[in-house]
Amino acid sequence: MRPRHRTLLRRTTLLAATAALVAAPLSVVPAASAAPEDEVTLTFLGINDFHGRIDANTVKFAGTVEQLRAAGGEDSTVFVAAGDNIGASLFASAVDQDNPTIDVLKALQLDNTAVGNHEFDQGFADLTGRVIPRMGQNRFGTPVFLGANVYDKGTEDPALPEYAEYTVNGVDVAIVGVVTEETRSLVSADGIADLDFGDPVEAVNRVAGELKDGDDANGEADLIIASYHEGAPLSDSAATLDQQVAASPVFAHMVNDTTAAVDAIFTGHTHQRYAYDAPIPGGTGTRPLVQSGNYGEGVAKVEITYDTATDEVVAHTRSVVARTTTADADLVAQYPRVAAVKTIVDTAIANSAAVGNRPVATVSNDITTALIGGTYQDGVYTHPTPGATGVRDDRASESTLGNLVANALRDSLANDQGGNAEIGIANPGGLRAELFYAGDTSTNPANTDGVVTFAEANSVLPFANNLSSVTLTGEQLVRLLEQQWQRDVNGAVPSRAYLQLGLSDNVSYTYHEVDDPAVPPDPAGNPRKKGVIDSVTIDGEPIDLAKDYRVGTFAFLVTGQDNFHVFKEGAAPKDSGLVDREAWISYLEDKSPVAPSFARRSTVTTDAPTTLTTGEPTTFTVSKLDLTSLDSPQNTTLTAKVGETEVGSFPVSNGTATVTFTVPAGLAAGAAMLTLTAQPTGTVVSLPVTVVKGKIATTIDAVATPGLSPLFGPIVVARVSPRGATGTVQVLDASGKAFGSGKLLAGHTVIALGGRALKPGTHTLTIRYGGDGKHKPSETVKTVRVLGR
């Protein structure tokens, strides 16, 4: 066995732990029929990705937990979380280092949580030196934060408690907590420099094996609950478990390979809402696998019936319960823990108001992340319930907010202090709230329509990340864009397989997707995709692969996080000393009133030309022309120009247009830009091309006089336009046989056919010009009558 230190957590009973608590309210659920005396039903309540949601909904979130706890029974209910309780938080929490959130979860007596990647936002020292001590021990007397796959650097020694164990209504329960292995690429590298993050499934299986090995020295458990800060990727509420497994190898590993010793799985990280019955490996039935969504909008509920005589699970249920609509006053009156939460929330909001209520800018329209599940209504993208669960934060799609933040990064770092940035790049995971036009004067009279307060602006970028710049070559920039199709350091596909970067408005690119033979297909056999960048334009010019470009971004990305590994190859990284919040708010103040740009930076092209030949037709398609941020207009037309010459306007349907035109003969040969502009968004697609002079089209006009006698046959007079054409004109009979020809002189020729060339009667003649080095062939058909002999 490998040498390592193992933190053993003492076991205690829930009955003893709750004796000192306030009296539990009566259950609102009618009593069930009597169960066999050896059967015990335990309720597990789970949340994930709460992210410091200290706002008007926090009391109802707390009330939901308490209602479910009361229904399950105070002595039979366990409250757990699957990570990201703090970090990327709302202003009322973030302005006080998430202390209000920690206090809320402590007041609600959160029993255990897996650490999430955001628990490491301020570094491991902050987690262990401030967050964990403030949370203290849970009501069982054991630590709250668990991380079985978090190891001291270079070892397999656990850096955090791996599991917690306690007795609930006579059943020995163990909670094993793990965090996504991608944590090393999701937080600033300096804060976790002394840690390694292992395979979470391996860690769960290892700990679960020890808890079921019959050795009391390392703890034993009747029930094992795994709390994974990792989850399924698909946001479609109708997505099946099989579809989720097929979509993510990370999720597939968790579902298929978590040991059968685990009785239920709580998940997080991906902000999805689902409740599945997942097959247990070995064909031994199913077990609940749940995720509650995010931000306290739902609570996952798992009920497990355990037979203490046979030591086995005999039944389970799983669901996600939406946040209660019960009035706050009623919740506070009924549940003492909710009353404590309200006091914490009211204090936090009041303390943050002095700073947060100050207006800093105005916006002319909503500026948001990409939304999921909306539709285009009256020509603009909308959703019936903006801000609802699963609507915001589509990190695989371009957004007005992401591109605006990229502009702010470029402009904020354009001076010497910032490293003279030329390009701004923002990662989608950094965007944690929207800039809505609609104001809310209920708590702040100054927050009228269009006003952006300090708190609202801060909520967009709440990480207090430093801003940095770095030099990338054009070739490295292309690779950076291709790394949006995510691969970890080992080449594996993470749970979020694609992340769309926000780009400053001086950058645009086109791409297409192809199968990636280097990565195994997903479990359903679907090929993995990779992106191929076709063209990149910077400041209106094609990218120079050998040129250096100065990129402004977050210090987080400069270290290669979010799997944008190429940043680590960059030259001359410079920390500006600016904090994202301060630079962002200053930018909004300077640009106020701020308007969103609905123009896309990235589009898809299929069969786009790299060479245009004058006089020749070209056809290709352009797609992904429309954004899915709130209020984004739907494009209707796409106008094409080569240089300054317009070559056509084409309809756009569902973000796609087919472009077909004949290249004008008058275009000069050489490098040019094929520019396509979509309206009404103003999206510009720039395609560098080379114009090649094609042969000039010609027309031939001919007169054929009839043959007058056996001695005098028909005469053909032909004229080819343009007059500069040279070469030969032939006369062919109906069988295609040439029986006369003449050379052009100043575009004309006269061809006398012999008196016996044609038999008497009417004949159809083809007069054909064969072309020359600059002119295309052409032909015409004439009818001629030959008199009898």
XYZ file of C-alpha atoms in Angstrom, residues 6-669:
664
model
C -5.112 9.657 6.113
C -7.375 11.977 8.038
C -9.777 9.845 10.087
C -12.922 11.703 11.096
C -14.698 10.708 14.231
C -18.168 9.254 13.990
C -21.021 10.737 15.957
C -24.779 10.329 16.003
C -27.276 12.690 14.496
C -29.604 12.302 17.441
C -26.961 13.525 19.830
C -25.919 16.287 17.478
C -29.421 17.640 17.108
C -30.230 17.594 20.805
C -28.627 20.999 21.250
C -30.367 22.485 18.222
C -33.574 24.433 18.127
C -36.691 22.297 18.159
C -37.459 21.051 14.687
C -40.783 22.171 13.161
C -43.461 19.609 12.511
C -43.297 17.847 9.188
C -45.700 19.143 6.584
C -45.922 15.689 4.967
C -48.616 13.244 6.170
C -47.260 10.239 8.009
C -46.445 7.308 5.735
C -47.734 3.827 6.362
C -45.609 1.853 8.773
C -42.457 0.356 7.266
C -40.797 -2.861 8.423
C -39.080 -2.163 11.740
C -35.623 -2.863 10.312
C -36.033 -0.370 7.440
C -34.827 3.213 7.864
C -35.391 6.005 5.338
C -32.735 8.724 5.160
C -33.048 11.979 3.223
C -30.052 13.632 1.576
C -30.444 17.226 0.421
C -27.872 18.555 -2.014
C -26.890 21.856 -3.607
C -24.096 22.785 -5.958
C -22.643 25.914 -7.526
C -24.276 28.313 -5.069
C -21.631 30.936 -5.913
C -22.364 33.369 -3.121
C -25.976 34.129 -4.098
C -26.680 36.631 -1.340
C -29.713 38.458 -2.684
C -33.487 38.675 -2.488
C -33.816 34.918 -3.100
C -31.469 33.697 -0.381
C -34.153 33.469 2.303
C -36.357 31.371 0.016
C -33.386 29.135 -0.763
C -32.876 28.628 2.967
C -36.586 28.030 3.403
C -36.528 25.326 0.738
C -33.790 23.484 2.611
C -35.696 23.767 5.866
C -39.006 22.642 4.381
C -37.338 19.548 2.949
C -35.420 18.929 6.145
C -38.652 19.089 8.127
C -40.365 16.714 5.723
C -37.523 14.222 5.941
C -37.182 14.497 9.692
C -34.510 16.404 11.577
C -32.872 13.200 12.805
C -32.942 11.520 9.364
C -31.783 14.294 7.013
C -28.291 15.222 5.833
C -27.510 18.468 3.959
C -24.558 18.296 1.560
C -23.054 20.330 -1.282
C -21.017 19.501 -4.360
C -18.707 22.500 -4.393
C -18.422 26.089 -5.629
C -20.314 27.439 -2.658
C -18.185 30.584 -2.866
C -16.344 32.376 -5.640
C -17.834 34.127 -8.681
C -20.300 35.548 -6.183
C -22.800 38.361 -6.184
C -21.584 41.706 -4.932
C -23.142 41.484 -1.469
C -21.000 38.416 -0.813
C -17.942 39.203 -2.931
C -17.397 42.630 -1.406
C -16.863 40.908 1.967
C -14.694 38.004 0.694
C -17.716 35.671 0.673
C -17.976 35.755 4.447
C -21.776 36.273 4.255
C -22.129 33.108 2.174
C -20.007 31.092 4.572
C -22.141 32.389 7.445
C -25.398 31.514 5.636
C -24.303 27.931 4.978
C -23.085 27.629 8.554
C -26.430 28.925 9.851
C -28.190 26.347 7.667
C -25.870 23.722 9.147
C -24.431 22.429 5.913
C -23.108 19.041 6.914
C -20.473 18.510 4.238
C -19.326 19.790 0.890
C -16.862 18.711 -1.708
C -14.467 21.507 -2.498
C -15.146 23.074 -5.888
C -12.590 24.706 -8.102
C -13.860 28.116 -7.000
C -13.027 27.331 -3.390
C -9.425 27.723 -4.617
C -9.961 31.116 -6.311
C -8.018 32.968 -3.640
C -5.511 30.167 -3.232
C -5.154 27.129 -0.993
C -3.817 29.253 1.859
C -7.025 31.311 1.899
C -9.147 28.157 1.830
C -7.349 26.532 4.742
C -6.474 29.696 6.644
C -9.747 31.610 6.417
C -12.646 29.801 4.744
C -12.418 26.456 6.520
C -11.794 27.946 10.005
C -14.722 30.355 9.569
C -17.026 27.479 8.612
C -15.752 25.414 11.524
C -16.943 21.903 12.208
C -20.381 20.663 11.313
C -22.999 19.534 13.814
C -21.368 16.095 13.954
C -18.083 17.618 15.076
C -16.327 16.823 11.791
C -14.827 19.092 9.104
C -17.151 20.373 6.403
C -14.865 20.656 3.355
C -13.775 17.419 1.663
C -11.329 16.769 -1.170
C -10.215 13.166 -1.545
C -8.362 13.849 -4.811
C -6.472 16.938 -3.604
C -2.881 15.945 -2.828
C 0.292 17.601 -1.645
C 2.413 18.321 -4.696
C 4.355 15.326 -5.951
C 2.743 12.925 -3.472
C -0.496 11.066 -2.867
C -0.823 12.525 0.611
C -4.273 14.117 1.038
C -4.141 17.862 1.510
C -7.752 17.933 2.768
C -10.057 15.543 4.615
C -11.169 12.848 2.184
C -14.466 11.859 3.757
C -16.692 12.445 6.749
C -18.553 9.734 8.627
C -21.387 9.855 11.096
C -24.375 7.874 12.272
C -27.792 8.956 11.012
C -30.800 7.291 12.571
C -28.730 4.233 13.344
C -27.085 4.013 9.893
C -23.368 4.684 9.461
C -23.080 7.181 6.583
C -19.907 8.341 4.847
C -19.677 11.318 2.484
C -16.705 11.273 0.087
C -15.936 14.590 -1.598
C -13.890 15.189 -4.765
C -13.276 18.085 -7.144
C -12.865 18.186 -10.908
C -9.408 17.179 -12.060
C -9.506 20.281 -14.255
C -9.103 22.521 -11.172
C -5.428 22.909 -12.029
C -6.472 24.665 -15.248
C -9.406 26.605 -13.809
C -7.804 28.742 -11.099
C -4.696 30.871 -10.859
C -1.681 28.615 -10.839
C 0.192 30.460 -8.079
C -2.523 29.742 -5.506
C -2.359 25.974 -6.028
C 1.333 25.600 -6.788
C 1.802 23.119 -3.930
C -1.128 20.865 -4.902
C -1.929 18.083 -7.341
C -5.448 17.130 -8.428
C -6.004 13.469 -9.183
C -8.674 11.458 -10.951
C -11.836 12.033 -8.848
C -13.318 8.629 -9.702
C -10.128 6.873 -8.636
C -10.172 8.792 -5.354
C -13.839 7.976 -4.639
C -13.253 4.306 -5.395
C -10.146 4.162 -3.226
C -11.843 5.744 -0.204
C -15.052 3.763 -0.708
C -13.015 0.560 -0.866
C -11.405 1.344 2.472
C -14.802 2.143 3.985
C -16.103 -1.277 2.931
C -13.045 -3.428 3.631
C -14.126 -4.633 7.093
C -11.264 -2.853 8.857
C -12.621 -0.589 11.594
C -9.230 1.077 11.867
C -9.801 3.027 8.641
C -13.522 3.577 9.114
C -16.478 1.535 7.969
C -19.788 2.695 6.512
C -23.195 1.252 5.763
C -24.047 3.913 3.180
C -21.555 5.815 1.011
C -22.504 9.048 -0.750
C -20.134 10.470 -3.374
C -20.121 14.235 -3.818
C -18.452 15.100 -7.123
C -17.669 18.637 -8.193
C -17.992 17.420 -11.764
C -21.056 16.692 -13.818
C -23.005 16.216 -17.021
C -22.614 18.797 -19.804
C -25.972 19.047 -21.602
C -28.358 21.825 -20.635
C -31.402 20.306 -22.336
C -33.816 19.416 -19.535
C -35.029 16.478 -21.627
C -31.539 15.037 -22.101
C -31.343 11.385 -21.118
C -28.587 9.836 -19.074
C -27.325 8.039 -22.185
C -27.134 11.326 -24.074
C -25.203 12.944 -21.240
C -22.793 10.007 -21.099
C -22.276 10.169 -24.856
C -21.580 13.891 -24.698
C -18.776 13.783 -22.121
C -16.047 11.219 -21.461
C -15.521 12.800 -18.039
C -19.160 12.245 -17.075
C -19.124 8.790 -18.668
C -16.144 7.847 -16.481
C -17.997 9.013 -13.388
C -21.228 7.159 -14.251
C -19.686 3.937 -15.508
C -16.658 3.574 -13.272
C -17.687 4.779 -9.808
C -17.593 1.688 -7.625
C -20.781 -0.178 -6.807
C -19.995 0.489 -3.134
C -21.287 4.041 -3.643
C -25.035 4.259 -3.045
C -25.793 7.749 -4.399
C -23.944 10.414 -6.385
C -24.349 14.169 -6.018
C -22.698 16.225 -8.764
C -21.900 19.840 -9.611
C -19.612 22.106 -11.645
C -21.631 22.082 -14.874
C -24.611 24.024 -13.462
C -27.176 21.577 -14.837
C -30.374 20.258 -13.289
C -31.113 16.541 -13.493
C -32.138 13.528 -11.447
C -31.237 10.181 -13.001
C -31.371 6.531 -12.019
C -27.881 5.462 -13.040
C -26.928 1.816 -13.557
C -24.648 0.432 -10.868
C -21.526 -1.224 -12.336
C -21.886 -4.992 -12.340
C -25.585 -4.995 -13.163
C -26.793 -4.691 -9.568
C -29.635 -2.215 -10.113
C -29.552 1.569 -10.163
C -28.574 4.390 -7.867
C -29.592 8.079 -7.797
C -27.385 10.584 -9.608
C -28.431 14.219 -9.206
C -27.445 17.841 -9.720
C -29.542 20.748 -8.434
C -28.838 23.356 -11.122
C -27.120 26.400 -9.633
C -27.421 29.523 -7.479
C -29.801 27.943 -4.970
C -32.597 27.767 -7.545
C -33.237 24.138 -6.673
C -32.337 21.506 -4.090
C -31.570 17.932 -5.069
C -33.363 15.391 -2.889
C -32.424 11.733 -2.538
C -34.282 9.366 -0.221
C -32.683 6.030 0.560
C -34.431 3.231 2.406
C -31.916 1.024 4.173
C -32.575 -2.346 5.754
C -30.452 -2.507 8.909
C -31.025 -6.248 9.238
C -29.708 -7.167 5.800
C -27.350 -4.176 5.450
C -28.640 -3.237 2.037
C -30.453 -0.449 0.220
C -33.973 -1.597 -0.576
C -35.361 1.520 -2.282
C -34.508 5.053 -3.343
C -36.099 8.136 -4.869
C -34.486 11.124 -6.558
C -35.707 14.568 -7.584
C -34.770 18.221 -7.834
C -37.104 20.484 -5.873
C -37.532 24.042 -7.143
C -36.980 26.944 -4.778
C -40.053 27.563 -2.625
C -42.485 30.383 -3.290
C -43.545 30.658 0.360
C -43.366 34.241 1.637
C -40.165 35.173 3.431
C -42.063 36.285 6.519
C -43.735 32.894 6.865
C -40.428 31.065 6.411
C -38.717 33.239 9.008
C -41.558 32.706 11.475
C -41.573 28.939 11.038
C -37.875 28.071 10.777
C -35.254 29.460 13.202
C -32.396 28.693 10.810
C -34.115 30.758 8.117
C -34.478 33.617 10.565
C -30.730 33.482 11.180
C -30.087 33.452 7.432
C -32.288 36.520 6.921
C -30.332 38.456 9.529
C -27.058 37.595 7.777
C -28.444 38.476 4.345
C -29.985 41.772 5.463
C -26.715 42.821 7.091
C -24.655 41.846 4.066
C -26.909 43.686 1.615
C -26.966 46.773 3.812
C -23.187 46.748 4.209
C -22.653 46.392 0.470
C -25.183 49.051 -0.461
C -22.993 51.985 0.532
C -20.538 51.048 -2.193
C -22.655 48.930 -4.499
C -25.598 51.279 -5.012
C -23.477 54.003 -6.604
C -24.227 54.427 -10.333
C -21.094 54.098 -12.465
C -22.415 54.055 -16.040
C -25.436 53.640 -18.263
C -26.202 51.107 -20.992
C -28.417 51.584 -24.032
C -29.498 47.937 -24.204
C -29.040 44.592 -22.453
C -25.477 43.298 -22.670
C -25.426 39.623 -21.759
C -23.740 36.274 -22.027
C -25.080 33.865 -24.632
C -28.467 32.484 -23.644
C -29.812 28.966 -23.974
C -33.310 28.041 -25.074
C -34.427 31.391 -26.479
C -36.008 32.228 -29.827
C -35.973 35.086 -32.318
C -39.175 37.050 -31.900
C -39.896 40.090 -34.068
C -36.351 39.859 -35.353
C -34.508 39.843 -32.007
C -33.304 37.075 -29.703
C -35.368 36.801 -26.558
C -36.387 34.424 -23.812
C -39.643 34.380 -21.897
C -37.854 34.354 -18.545
C -34.396 35.984 -18.856
C -32.154 35.002 -15.991
C -33.971 31.756 -15.260
C -32.157 28.492 -14.598
C -30.278 27.199 -17.606
C -30.798 30.357 -19.666
C -27.629 32.412 -19.195
C -23.995 31.498 -19.550
C -23.770 29.347 -22.665
C -19.988 29.206 -22.630
C -19.862 27.528 -26.020
C -21.314 30.565 -27.797
C -20.138 34.066 -28.557
C -21.784 36.905 -26.630
C -22.128 40.655 -26.553
C -20.812 40.709 -22.994
C -17.735 38.592 -23.726
C -16.738 40.803 -26.624
C -17.324 43.980 -24.607
C -15.099 42.694 -21.800
C -12.431 41.877 -24.396
C -12.613 45.475 -25.613
C -12.220 46.649 -22.020
C -9.159 44.446 -21.563
C -7.526 45.790 -24.711
C -8.254 49.422 -23.931
C -7.313 49.146 -20.249
C -3.948 47.585 -21.103
C -3.120 49.672 -24.195
C -0.639 51.915 -22.372
C 2.868 51.243 -21.053
C 1.560 50.117 -17.653
C -0.614 47.545 -19.346
C 2.061 46.335 -21.717
C 0.720 48.125 -24.848
C -1.921 45.541 -25.620
C -3.269 45.454 -29.179
C -5.842 42.683 -28.728
C -8.200 41.827 -25.867
C -9.216 38.255 -25.041
C -11.745 37.165 -22.378
C -12.640 33.655 -21.223
C -16.382 32.922 -20.966
C -16.148 31.411 -17.488
C -15.098 34.806 -16.157
C -18.467 36.376 -16.982
C -20.699 35.831 -13.959
C -23.592 38.272 -14.423
C -25.297 40.392 -17.075
C -25.651 44.117 -17.641
C -29.419 44.438 -17.924
C -31.051 47.631 -19.138
C -34.040 47.271 -16.820
C -33.403 48.917 -13.469
C -34.532 47.944 -9.978
C -35.445 50.866 -7.772
C -37.008 48.740 -5.032
C -33.807 48.792 -2.979
C -31.895 51.575 -4.742
C -33.787 54.621 -6.099
C -30.776 55.492 -8.287
C -30.969 52.173 -10.172
C -33.365 53.325 -12.864
C -33.593 51.869 -16.372
C -30.246 51.935 -18.129
C -28.243 52.576 -14.949
C -25.375 50.240 -14.060
C -24.433 50.340 -10.382
C -21.073 49.492 -8.900
C -22.523 46.228 -7.583
C -23.965 45.252 -10.966
C -20.696 46.000 -12.748
C -18.664 44.147 -10.130
C -20.885 41.085 -10.432
C -19.820 40.652 -14.050
C -16.146 40.187 -13.069
C -16.108 39.281 -9.375
C -12.792 37.434 -9.165
C -10.455 40.339 -8.325
C -8.078 38.946 -10.940
C -5.073 40.991 -12.027
C -4.848 42.032 -15.660
C -1.800 41.048 -17.683
C -0.430 41.186 -21.201
C 1.741 38.788 -23.170
C 3.225 38.573 -26.654
C 1.970 35.859 -28.989
C 2.996 35.316 -32.576
C 0.355 35.112 -35.264
C 0.889 31.368 -35.414
C 0.348 31.098 -31.654
C -2.822 33.185 -31.904
C -4.209 30.756 -34.465
C -3.422 27.852 -32.133
C -5.038 29.746 -29.268
C -8.271 30.028 -31.257
C -8.110 26.318 -32.050
C -7.720 25.554 -28.337
C -11.315 26.693 -27.891
C -11.956 23.047 -28.820
C -10.769 21.974 -25.398
C -8.123 19.382 -24.616
C -6.409 19.015 -21.257
C -2.664 18.624 -20.844
C -3.019 14.918 -21.589
C -5.076 15.496 -24.732
C -8.340 14.331 -23.159
C -11.668 16.137 -23.673
C -12.872 17.868 -20.465
C -16.504 18.150 -19.391
C -16.826 21.458 -21.227
C -15.562 20.417 -24.634
C -15.662 23.915 -26.143
C -15.146 27.381 -24.683
C -15.824 30.459 -26.816
C -13.378 33.306 -26.239
C -14.495 36.911 -26.258
C -12.413 38.987 -28.675
C -11.871 42.708 -29.075
C -13.564 44.280 -32.077
C -10.392 44.507 -34.168
C -10.208 40.712 -34.501
C -12.360 38.344 -36.550
C -11.913 34.830 -37.847
C -13.580 32.039 -39.797
C -13.367 28.332 -39.137
C -14.736 24.905 -39.897
C -14.862 21.700 -37.839
C -13.436 18.299 -38.719
C -13.206 14.943 -36.971
C -10.206 14.669 -34.664
C -8.515 11.294 -35.258
C -6.207 11.871 -32.288
C -9.087 11.700 -29.785
C -11.243 8.579 -29.327
C -14.929 8.906 -30.264
C -17.425 9.497 -27.500
C -19.125 6.499 -25.869
C -21.861 6.558 -28.507
C -19.273 6.350 -31.288
C -19.619 9.950 -32.429
C -16.339 11.424 -33.672
C -14.710 14.129 -31.597
C -14.410 17.447 -33.396
C -11.572 19.911 -33.632
C -11.600 23.384 -35.075
C -9.636 24.435 -38.108
C -9.126 28.175 -38.391
C -9.422 29.267 -42.015
C -8.692 32.972 -41.763
C -7.899 35.567 -39.110
C -8.081 39.309 -39.640
C -6.557 41.835 -37.239
C -7.147 45.551 -37.739
C -8.516 44.843 -41.200
C -5.431 42.959 -42.380
C -4.787 39.219 -42.707
C -2.886 37.857 -39.718
C 0.876 37.619 -40.153
C 1.886 34.260 -38.679
C 5.446 35.465 -38.016
C 4.469 38.805 -36.472
C 4.293 39.484 -32.725
C 0.968 40.643 -31.291
C 0.494 41.975 -27.792
C -2.518 40.389 -26.055
C -4.281 41.826 -22.999
C -6.185 39.405 -20.780
C -6.606 38.124 -17.238
C -3.575 36.890 -15.298
C -5.550 33.660 -14.965
C -5.297 33.004 -18.715
C -1.702 34.116 -19.113
C -0.696 31.098 -17.020
C -2.424 28.770 -19.498
C -5.593 28.122 -17.503
C -8.926 26.991 -18.947
C -6.813 24.739 -21.195
C -5.550 27.637 -23.310
C -2.084 26.154 -23.058
C -0.450 28.289 -25.739
C -0.501 31.314 -23.438
C 2.340 29.697 -21.486
C 4.494 29.933 -24.629
C 3.996 33.689 -24.813
C 6.860 36.132 -24.449
C 7.352 39.001 -22.013
C 4.326 38.512 -19.751
C 3.570 41.667 -17.795
C 1.356 42.043 -14.731
C -0.205 45.487 -14.963
C -1.117 45.649 -11.287
C -4.665 46.522 -12.341
C -7.516 44.530 -10.806
C -10.227 43.396 -13.220
C -13.039 45.047 -11.248
C -11.313 48.418 -11.114
C -10.312 48.431 -14.777
C -13.733 47.203 -15.891
C -15.668 49.811 -13.939
C -13.331 52.540 -15.124
C -13.887 51.417 -18.709
C -17.677 51.527 -18.289
C -17.443 55.006 -16.789
C -15.327 56.241 -19.706
C -17.537 54.693 -22.392
C -20.909 55.537 -20.843
C -23.482 55.260 -22.307
C -22.335 51.802 -23.328
C -23.976 50.089 -26.278
C -23.638 46.399 -27.109
C -22.099 45.336 -30.391
C -24.172 42.615 -32.013
C -21.477 41.925 -34.601
C -19.910 38.484 -34.354
C -16.150 38.003 -34.267
C -16.323 34.364 -35.467
C -18.217 32.721 -38.299
C -18.239 29.393 -40.092
C -17.403 29.170 -43.792
C -17.851 26.152 -46.036
C -15.947 25.893 -49.344
C -14.857 29.526 -49.096
C -12.458 30.484 -51.942
C -8.848 31.474 -51.460
C -8.495 32.384 -55.154
C -10.935 34.364 -57.309
C -10.626 34.155 -61.055
C -12.113 37.069 -62.947
C -15.014 36.104 -65.086
C -15.549 32.843 -63.198
C -18.391 31.985 -60.773
C -17.802 31.173 -57.099
C -20.179 29.667 -54.531
C -19.796 29.080 -50.772
C -21.775 29.320 -47.535
C -21.394 31.409 -44.409
C -23.096 30.364 -41.175
C -23.254 31.265 -37.474
C -23.977 34.863 -38.386
C -26.424 35.463 -35.481
C -25.704 35.925 -31.780
C -27.784 34.486 -28.944
C -27.250 37.267 -26.420
C -30.428 38.972 -25.291
C -31.895 41.389 -27.876
C -29.471 40.338 -30.622
C -31.002 41.151 -34.033
C -31.463 38.357 -36.547
C -29.566 38.999 -39.764
C -31.491 39.163 -43.019
C -28.936 40.073 -45.709
C -25.259 39.519 -46.450
C -23.500 41.888 -48.853
C -20.242 40.859 -50.534
C -17.414 43.071 -51.770
C -14.063 42.292 -53.319
C -11.955 45.267 -52.369
C -14.314 48.180 -53.017
C -16.319 46.398 -55.693
C -19.696 45.103 -54.605
C -20.445 41.699 -56.093
C -23.850 40.862 -54.676
C -26.311 40.781 -51.782
C -27.698 37.506 -50.480
C -30.518 36.515 -48.100
C -29.703 35.181 -44.628
C -31.925 32.526 -43.089
C -31.345 31.203 -39.553
C -27.876 32.694 -39.535
C -26.773 31.096 -42.825
C -26.296 32.550 -46.311
C -25.259 31.040 -49.630
C -22.963 33.395 -51.542
C -22.878 33.033 -55.340
C -21.408 35.557 -57.788
C -19.329 35.891 -60.917
C -16.008 37.566 -60.261
C -15.955 40.908 -62.096
C -13.572 41.013 -65.037
C -12.298 44.445 -64.080
C -10.728 43.414 -60.766
C -6.990 43.924 -60.534
C -4.866 40.831 -60.091
